[in-house]
Short mmCIF file of C-alpha atoms in Angstrom, two decimals:
data_model
loop_
_atom_site.label_atom_id
_atom_site.label_comp_id
_atom_site.label_asym_id
_atom_site.label_seq_id
_atom_site.Cartn_x
_atom_site.Cartn_y
_atom_site.Cartn_z
CA UNK A 1 24.71 -1.41 4.77
CA UNK A 2 28.10 0.19 3.07
CA UNK A 3 27.03 1.84 -0.10
CA UNK A 4 29.84 0.53 -1.88
CA UNK A 5 28.64 -3.11 0.15
CA UNK A 6 25.32 -2.48 -1.72
CA UNK A 7 26.75 -1.84 -5.26
CA UNK A 8 28.83 -4.30 -5.99
CA UNK A 9 25.93 -6.55 -4.66
CA UNK A 10 24.06 -5.34 -7.53
CA UNK A 11 26.19 -4.94 -9.79
CA UNK A 12 26.65 -1.65 -10.32
CA UNK A 13 29.32 0.68 -10.21
CA UNK A 14 30.13 3.35 -8.08
CA UNK A 15 32.58 6.39 -7.44
CA UNK A 16 32.61 8.53 -4.41
CA UNK A 17 32.60 9.16 -0.87
CA UNK A 18 30.78 5.44 0.96
CA UNK A 19 28.45 5.77 3.15
CA UNK A 20 26.50 3.78 5.32
CA UNK A 21 22.63 3.43 4.35
CA UNK A 22 19.67 2.14 6.17
CA UNK A 23 16.74 1.66 4.79
CA UNK A 24 14.77 3.08 0.95
CA UNK A 25 12.27 5.54 0.49
CA UNK A 26 10.58 7.48 -1.52
CA UNK A 27 11.74 10.52 -2.79
CA UNK A 28 9.86 13.36 -1.45
CA UNK A 29 10.60 11.16 2.15
CA UNK A 30 14.19 10.09 1.97
CA UNK A 31 16.63 11.43 4.04
CA UNK A 32 20.14 11.45 3.77
CA UNK A 33 21.21 8.24 4.82
CA UNK A 34 18.34 6.27 2.84
CA UNK A 35 18.48 5.24 -1.29
CA UNK A 36 15.78 5.79 -3.53
CA UNK A 37 15.54 5.68 -7.63
CA UNK A 38 13.65 7.16 -10.29
CA UNK A 39 12.62 6.14 -13.60
CA UNK A 40 9.83 8.67 -14.41
CA UNK A 41 9.54 11.29 -15.54
CA UNK A 42 6.98 12.56 -14.32
CA UNK A 43 8.44 12.78 -10.72
CA UNK A 44 11.63 15.23 -12.18
CA UNK A 45 10.90 17.85 -9.43
CA UNK A 46 11.00 15.24 -7.08
CA UNK A 47 14.28 14.03 -8.05
CA UNK A 48 15.82 17.73 -8.07
CA UNK A 49 14.33 18.63 -4.75
CA UNK A 50 15.46 15.00 -2.81
CA UNK A 51 17.21 15.02 0.16
CA UNK A 52 17.84 11.51 -0.31
CA UNK A 53 21.81 10.15 0.20
CA UNK A 54 20.92 7.96 -2.77
CA UNK A 55 19.38 7.61 -5.71
CA UNK A 56 20.12 4.72 -8.20
CA UNK A 57 18.53 6.51 -11.94
CA UNK A 58 19.83 6.73 -15.53
CA UNK A 59 22.69 8.10 -16.83
CA UNK A 60 20.09 10.48 -17.87
CA UNK A 61 18.89 12.25 -15.09
CA UNK A 62 22.03 12.34 -13.30
CA UNK A 63 22.45 16.29 -13.95
CA UNK A 64 19.33 16.16 -11.94
CA UNK A 65 20.13 15.42 -9.30
CA UNK A 66 21.17 17.36 -6.35
CA UNK A 67 24.96 17.44 -5.31
CA UNK A 68 24.57 16.04 -2.16
CA UNK A 69 22.61 12.71 -3.30
CA UNK A 70 24.67 10.40 -4.50
CA UNK A 71 24.49 8.38 -7.87
CA UNK A 72 23.53 5.08 -8.89
CA UNK A 73 24.07 4.15 -12.89
CA UNK A 74 21.28 1.49 -14.11
CA UNK A 75 19.76 0.95 -16.92
CA UNK A 76 16.86 -0.54 -15.55
CA UNK A 77 16.77 1.21 -12.12
CA UNK A 78 13.39 0.18 -11.00
CA UNK A 79 14.64 -3.35 -11.60
CA UNK A 80 17.93 -2.66 -9.04
CA UNK A 81 15.68 -1.21 -6.38
CA UNK A 82 13.69 -4.68 -6.65
CA UNK A 83 17.55 -6.17 -6.16
CA UNK A 84 18.29 -4.22 -3.09
CA UNK A 85 15.27 -4.09 -1.40
CA UNK A 86 15.81 -7.48 -0.17
CA UNK A 87 19.66 -6.17 1.65
CA UNK A 88 16.73 -3.89 3.49
CA UNK A 89 14.54 -6.79 4.54
CA UNK A 90 13.85 -7.09 7.92
CA UNK A 91 13.25 -10.16 9.46
CA UNK A 92 9.61 -10.30 10.29
CA UNK A 93 7.86 -11.27 13.04
CA UNK A 94 10.44 -10.94 15.54
CA UNK A 95 9.35 -11.54 19.39
CA UNK A 96 12.84 -11.40 20.41
CA UNK A 97 11.87 -7.88 23.07
CA UNK A 98 8.51 -7.68 24.99
CA UNK A 99 5.05 -6.26 23.83
CA UNK A 100 3.73 -3.51 25.72
CA UNK A 101 0.67 -4.28 27.20
CA UNK A 102 -2.49 -2.53 28.85
CA UNK A 103 -3.20 -4.23 32.01
CA UNK A 104 -7.01 -3.05 30.92
CA UNK A 105 -6.67 -4.66 27.31
CA UNK A 106 -8.29 -8.37 27.43
CA UNK A 107 -5.74 -11.43 25.22
CA UNK A 108 -7.39 -14.68 24.36
CA UNK A 109 -4.90 -17.97 24.80
CA UNK A 110 -3.52 -18.30 21.53
CA UNK A 111 -2.27 -15.08 20.84
CA UNK A 112 1.43 -13.86 19.62
CA UNK A 113 2.52 -10.72 19.65
CA UNK A 114 6.01 -9.06 18.65
CA UNK A 115 8.75 -6.53 19.92
CA UNK A 116 8.39 -3.63 20.74
CA UNK A 117 4.40 -3.68 19.70
CA UNK A 118 1.69 -1.58 22.49
CA UNK A 119 -1.48 -2.70 23.03
CA UNK A 120 -3.41 -0.27 25.03
CA UNK A 121 -5.65 -0.19 27.41
CA UNK A 122 -9.51 -1.54 26.85
CA UNK A 123 -8.52 -3.32 24.00
CA UNK A 124 -9.54 -7.13 23.25
CA UNK A 125 -7.67 -9.07 21.21
CA UNK A 126 -8.87 -12.65 20.49
CA UNK A 127 -7.35 -16.42 20.10
CA UNK A 128 -5.05 -17.39 17.54
CA UNK A 129 -4.24 -13.43 16.54
CA UNK A 130 -0.74 -13.01 15.60
CA UNK A 131 0.64 -9.26 16.05
CA UNK A 132 4.21 -8.86 14.34
CA UNK A 133 7.19 -6.30 15.53
CA UNK A 134 7.04 -2.92 16.16
CA UNK A 135 2.69 -2.51 15.78
CA UNK A 136 0.87 0.01 17.69
CA UNK A 137 -3.47 -1.03 18.87
CA UNK A 138 -5.02 2.07 20.44
CA UNK A 139 -7.48 1.83 22.60
CA UNK A 140 -11.15 -0.08 22.53
CA UNK A 141 -9.78 -2.00 19.26
CA UNK A 142 -11.43 -5.49 18.43
CA UNK A 143 -9.60 -8.04 16.75
CA UNK A 144 -11.32 -11.33 16.17
CA UNK A 145 -10.25 -14.21 15.75
CA UNK A 146 -7.13 -15.79 13.23
CA UNK A 147 -5.92 -11.96 12.69
CA UNK A 148 -3.11 -11.24 10.81
CA UNK A 149 -1.15 -7.52 11.49
CA UNK A 150 2.07 -7.49 9.91
CA UNK A 151 5.13 -5.35 11.14
CA UNK A 152 4.91 -1.54 12.16
CA UNK A 153 1.17 -1.44 11.05
CA UNK A 154 -0.21 1.26 13.01
CA UNK A 155 -4.06 0.30 14.25
CA UNK A 156 -6.29 3.79 16.03
CA UNK A 157 -8.76 3.75 18.52
CA UNK A 158 -11.70 2.41 18.32
CA UNK A 159 -10.77 -0.36 14.53
CA UNK A 160 -13.24 -3.58 14.68
CA UNK A 161 -11.20 -6.01 12.12
CA UNK A 162 -13.41 -9.03 11.77
CA UNK A 163 -11.44 -12.89 12.15
CA UNK A 164 -9.47 -13.75 8.95
CA UNK A 165 -7.94 -10.67 7.58
CA UNK A 166 -4.37 -9.84 6.71
CA UNK A 167 -2.83 -6.22 7.27
CA UNK A 168 -0.21 -5.36 6.09
CA UNK A 169 1.44 -8.07 4.11
CA UNK A 170 3.59 -7.96 1.16
CA UNK A 171 1.68 -5.85 -2.24
CA UNK A 172 2.33 -7.99 -5.62
CA UNK A 173 5.41 -5.94 -7.15
CA UNK A 174 7.53 -6.98 -9.39
CA UNK A 175 10.46 -5.95 -11.44
CA UNK A 176 11.23 -8.09 -14.85
CA UNK A 177 13.51 -8.70 -16.77
CA UNK A 178 14.55 -8.60 -20.00
CA UNK A 179 14.52 -13.16 -20.35
CA UNK A 180 10.53 -11.99 -18.25
CA UNK A 181 11.72 -13.25 -14.57
CA UNK A 182 9.55 -11.66 -12.03
CA UNK A 183 11.68 -9.89 -8.69
CA UNK A 184 10.23 -9.72 -5.52
CA UNK A 185 10.56 -5.99 -4.91
CA UNK A 186 10.53 -6.18 -0.53
CA UNK A 187 8.26 -3.63 1.09
CA UNK A 188 9.32 -1.50 3.46
CA UNK A 189 6.18 -0.02 4.31
CA UNK A 190 3.30 -0.03 6.06
CA UNK A 191 -0.06 0.10 6.54
CA UNK A 192 -1.86 2.98 8.35
CA UNK A 193 -6.01 2.78 10.31
CA UNK A 194 -7.32 5.01 11.09
CA UNK A 195 -10.13 5.55 14.29
CA UNK A 196 -13.37 4.32 13.57
CA UNK A 197 -11.94 1.84 10.38
CA UNK A 198 -14.12 -1.49 10.00
CA UNK A 199 -12.29 -4.27 8.23
CA UNK A 200 -14.17 -7.40 7.14
CA UNK A 201 -13.49 -10.95 7.16
CA UNK A 202 -10.82 -11.42 4.80
CA UNK A 203 -9.68 -8.91 3.33
CA UNK A 204 -6.86 -8.29 3.19
CA UNK A 205 -5.01 -4.77 2.81
CA UNK A 206 -1.42 -5.06 1.17
CA UNK A 207 1.68 -2.36 3.43
CA UNK A 208 3.39 0.23 0.43
CA UNK A 209 6.61 -0.33 -0.57
CA UNK A 210 7.78 3.15 0.38
CA UNK A 211 5.39 5.66 3.06
CA UNK A 212 2.69 4.08 4.01
CA UNK A 213 -0.89 2.51 3.21
CA UNK A 214 -3.73 4.29 4.76
CA UNK A 215 -6.94 3.85 5.22
CA UNK A 216 -8.31 7.12 6.69
CA UNK A 217 -10.51 7.47 9.42
CA UNK A 218 -14.62 6.11 9.42
CA UNK A 219 -14.39 4.10 6.65
CA UNK A 220 -15.72 1.00 6.00
CA UNK A 221 -14.54 -2.63 4.41
CA UNK A 222 -16.45 -5.52 3.75
CA UNK A 223 -15.43 -9.26 3.39
CA UNK A 224 -13.09 -10.29 0.43
CA UNK A 225 -11.61 -7.38 -0.39
CA UNK A 226 -8.03 -6.71 -1.78
CA UNK A 227 -6.65 -3.13 -1.72
CA UNK A 228 -3.11 -2.56 -3.01
CA UNK A 229 0.24 -1.18 -1.64
CA UNK A 230 0.49 2.37 -1.13
CA UNK A 231 -3.05 3.35 -1.94
CA UNK A 232 -5.57 5.95 0.04
CA UNK A 233 -8.36 5.46 1.21
CA UNK A 234 -10.28 8.55 2.14
CA UNK A 235 -12.00 9.22 4.81
CA UNK A 236 -15.85 7.29 5.37
CA UNK A 237 -15.08 5.33 2.47
CA UNK A 238 -18.05 2.36 1.69
CA UNK A 239 -16.45 -1.19 0.19
CA UNK A 240 -18.67 -4.07 -0.19
CA UNK A 241 -17.33 -7.36 -0.93
CA UNK A 242 -14.39 -8.73 -3.01
CA UNK A 243 -13.64 -4.81 -4.37
CA UNK A 244 -10.62 -4.36 -5.72
CA UNK A 245 -8.41 -1.65 -5.35
CA UNK A 246 -4.80 -2.43 -7.49
CA UNK A 247 -2.30 -0.42 -5.83
CA UNK A 248 -0.93 3.20 -5.46
CA UNK A 249 -5.31 3.90 -5.65
CA UNK A 250 -6.17 7.41 -3.99
CA UNK A 251 -10.00 7.82 -2.41
CA UNK A 252 -11.59 11.06 -1.80
CA UNK A 253 -13.81 10.63 0.76
CA UNK A 254 -17.52 9.59 1.61
CA UNK A 255 -16.28 7.20 -1.82
CA UNK A 256 -18.97 4.23 -2.24
CA UNK A 257 -18.09 0.72 -4.32
CA UNK A 258 -20.39 -1.74 -4.62
CA UNK A 259 -19.78 -5.48 -4.79
CA UNK A 260 -16.94 -6.50 -6.83
CA UNK A 261 -15.75 -3.32 -8.33
CA UNK A 262 -12.23 -2.98 -8.99
CA UNK A 263 -9.72 0.23 -10.75
CA UNK A 264 -6.88 -0.16 -12.36
CA UNK A 265 -3.88 1.50 -10.44
CA UNK A 266 -2.26 4.54 -9.88
CA UNK A 267 -5.09 6.34 -10.43
CA UNK A 268 -7.82 8.52 -8.28
CA UNK A 269 -11.31 8.80 -7.93
CA UNK A 270 -13.48 12.12 -6.43
CA UNK A 271 -15.61 12.25 -3.30
CA UNK A 272 -18.82 11.28 -3.06
CA UNK A 273 -18.23 9.22 -6.20
CA UNK A 274 -20.41 5.94 -6.22
CA UNK A 275 -18.96 3.12 -8.32
CA UNK A 276 -22.10 0.49 -8.45
CA UNK A 277 -21.76 -3.26 -8.57
CA UNK A 278 -18.68 -4.72 -11.13
CA UNK A 279 -17.84 -1.11 -12.45
CA UNK A 280 -14.86 -0.95 -13.46
CA UNK A 281 -11.77 2.03 -13.05
CA UNK A 282 -9.65 2.89 -15.35
CA UNK A 283 -9.17 6.02 -14.98
CA UNK A 284 -8.82 8.96 -13.31
CA UNK A 285 -12.95 10.27 -12.29
CA UNK A 286 -14.96 12.62 -10.98
CA UNK A 287 -16.79 12.99 -7.43
CA UNK A 288 -19.76 13.53 -6.71
CA UNK A 289 -21.86 11.11 -9.85
CA UNK A 290 -22.43 7.82 -10.22
CA UNK A 291 -20.90 4.94 -12.09
CA UNK A 292 -21.23 1.58 -13.71
CA UNK A 293 -20.03 -0.44 -16.25
CA UNK A 294 -17.23 -1.45 -17.89
CA UNK A 295 -15.62 0.55 -19.88
CA UNK A 296 -16.69 2.83 -16.78
CA UNK A 297 -19.35 5.21 -17.89
CA UNK A 298 -22.49 7.01 -15.83
CA UNK A 299 -24.48 4.58 -14.39
CA UNK A 300 -27.64 5.38 -15.44
CA UNK A 301 -26.04 6.18 -19.74
CA UNK A 302 -24.70 2.40 -18.22
CA UNK A 303 -28.55 1.52 -18.09
CA UNK A 304 -29.82 3.26 -20.92
CA UNK A 305 -27.56 1.33 -23.03
CA UNK A 306 -27.97 -1.99 -21.63
CA UNK A 307 -31.87 -1.41 -22.24
CA UNK A 308 -31.31 -1.19 -26.04
CA UNK A 309 -29.30 -3.79 -26.77
CA UNK A 310 -31.28 -5.99 -25.06
CA UNK A 311 -33.95 -4.66 -27.35
CA UNK A 312 -32.19 -5.44 -30.37
CA UNK A 313 -31.24 -9.01 -29.60
CA UNK A 314 -34.44 -9.41 -28.22
CA UNK A 315 -36.05 -7.54 -31.94
CA UNK A 316 -33.38 -9.82 -34.28
#
């Protein structure tokens, strides 16, 4: 899309060289043909080093923009990005071109596989599965009935996806106007399941806004788990039923999250941490410890507190 047309569509002033803009990306990953936005002072270094062709930002930070990037000035860059995102949304689940399916895999009846998707040998796709366009499915993958895999997802070798799981739907992302309206952010990223990942029934893993939501090698996810956009789940983690991971959360390796535990967004959990059932993680925590309760604390301290409370009320 021409930059001048985009600026007009989202009501921003444009001056400078007109150019073709192909897609959104992060400040770090964007190339000269891509657009990004900046609204977080913590990412100032990323802004100064970005290779993006165009950046939506406020006038207060225009001086930090590299000479190779053009500015679209906005009073609310996050909201402007949301308005712009629809112009880069692709037609979903396109089937106009053939998929590339190995003769050595098994595809059940009533399976839909989108344009240019790849299915490698020894993979089994069971009835009523829908696979989007440009999906890559590796070797010896098992996908059970009624799974939906959205466009651009990558599923590596030996993964198992149980019935009813949804891989790659848009995350719950909105920008907000001064009048309180919620403007949808159309997500252009994807989901990557690395080798030996298992996803339980009716679990949902959201695609990234830009970039990838990543589930690393060997992680096992129970039924009814929600993983938000742009999360990174480390190697060999275990997420038990009804766990909720908010967007842009990063788990280290071998993290265990008990049933109905949850995190806030934009935080990190260290390697080999354990969150007991119903634990609520509201800030980043160290690895190698067992946590519980809400507000979150070390599990043994939480249990002692509960015992003291029970004793107090029993006396009174």
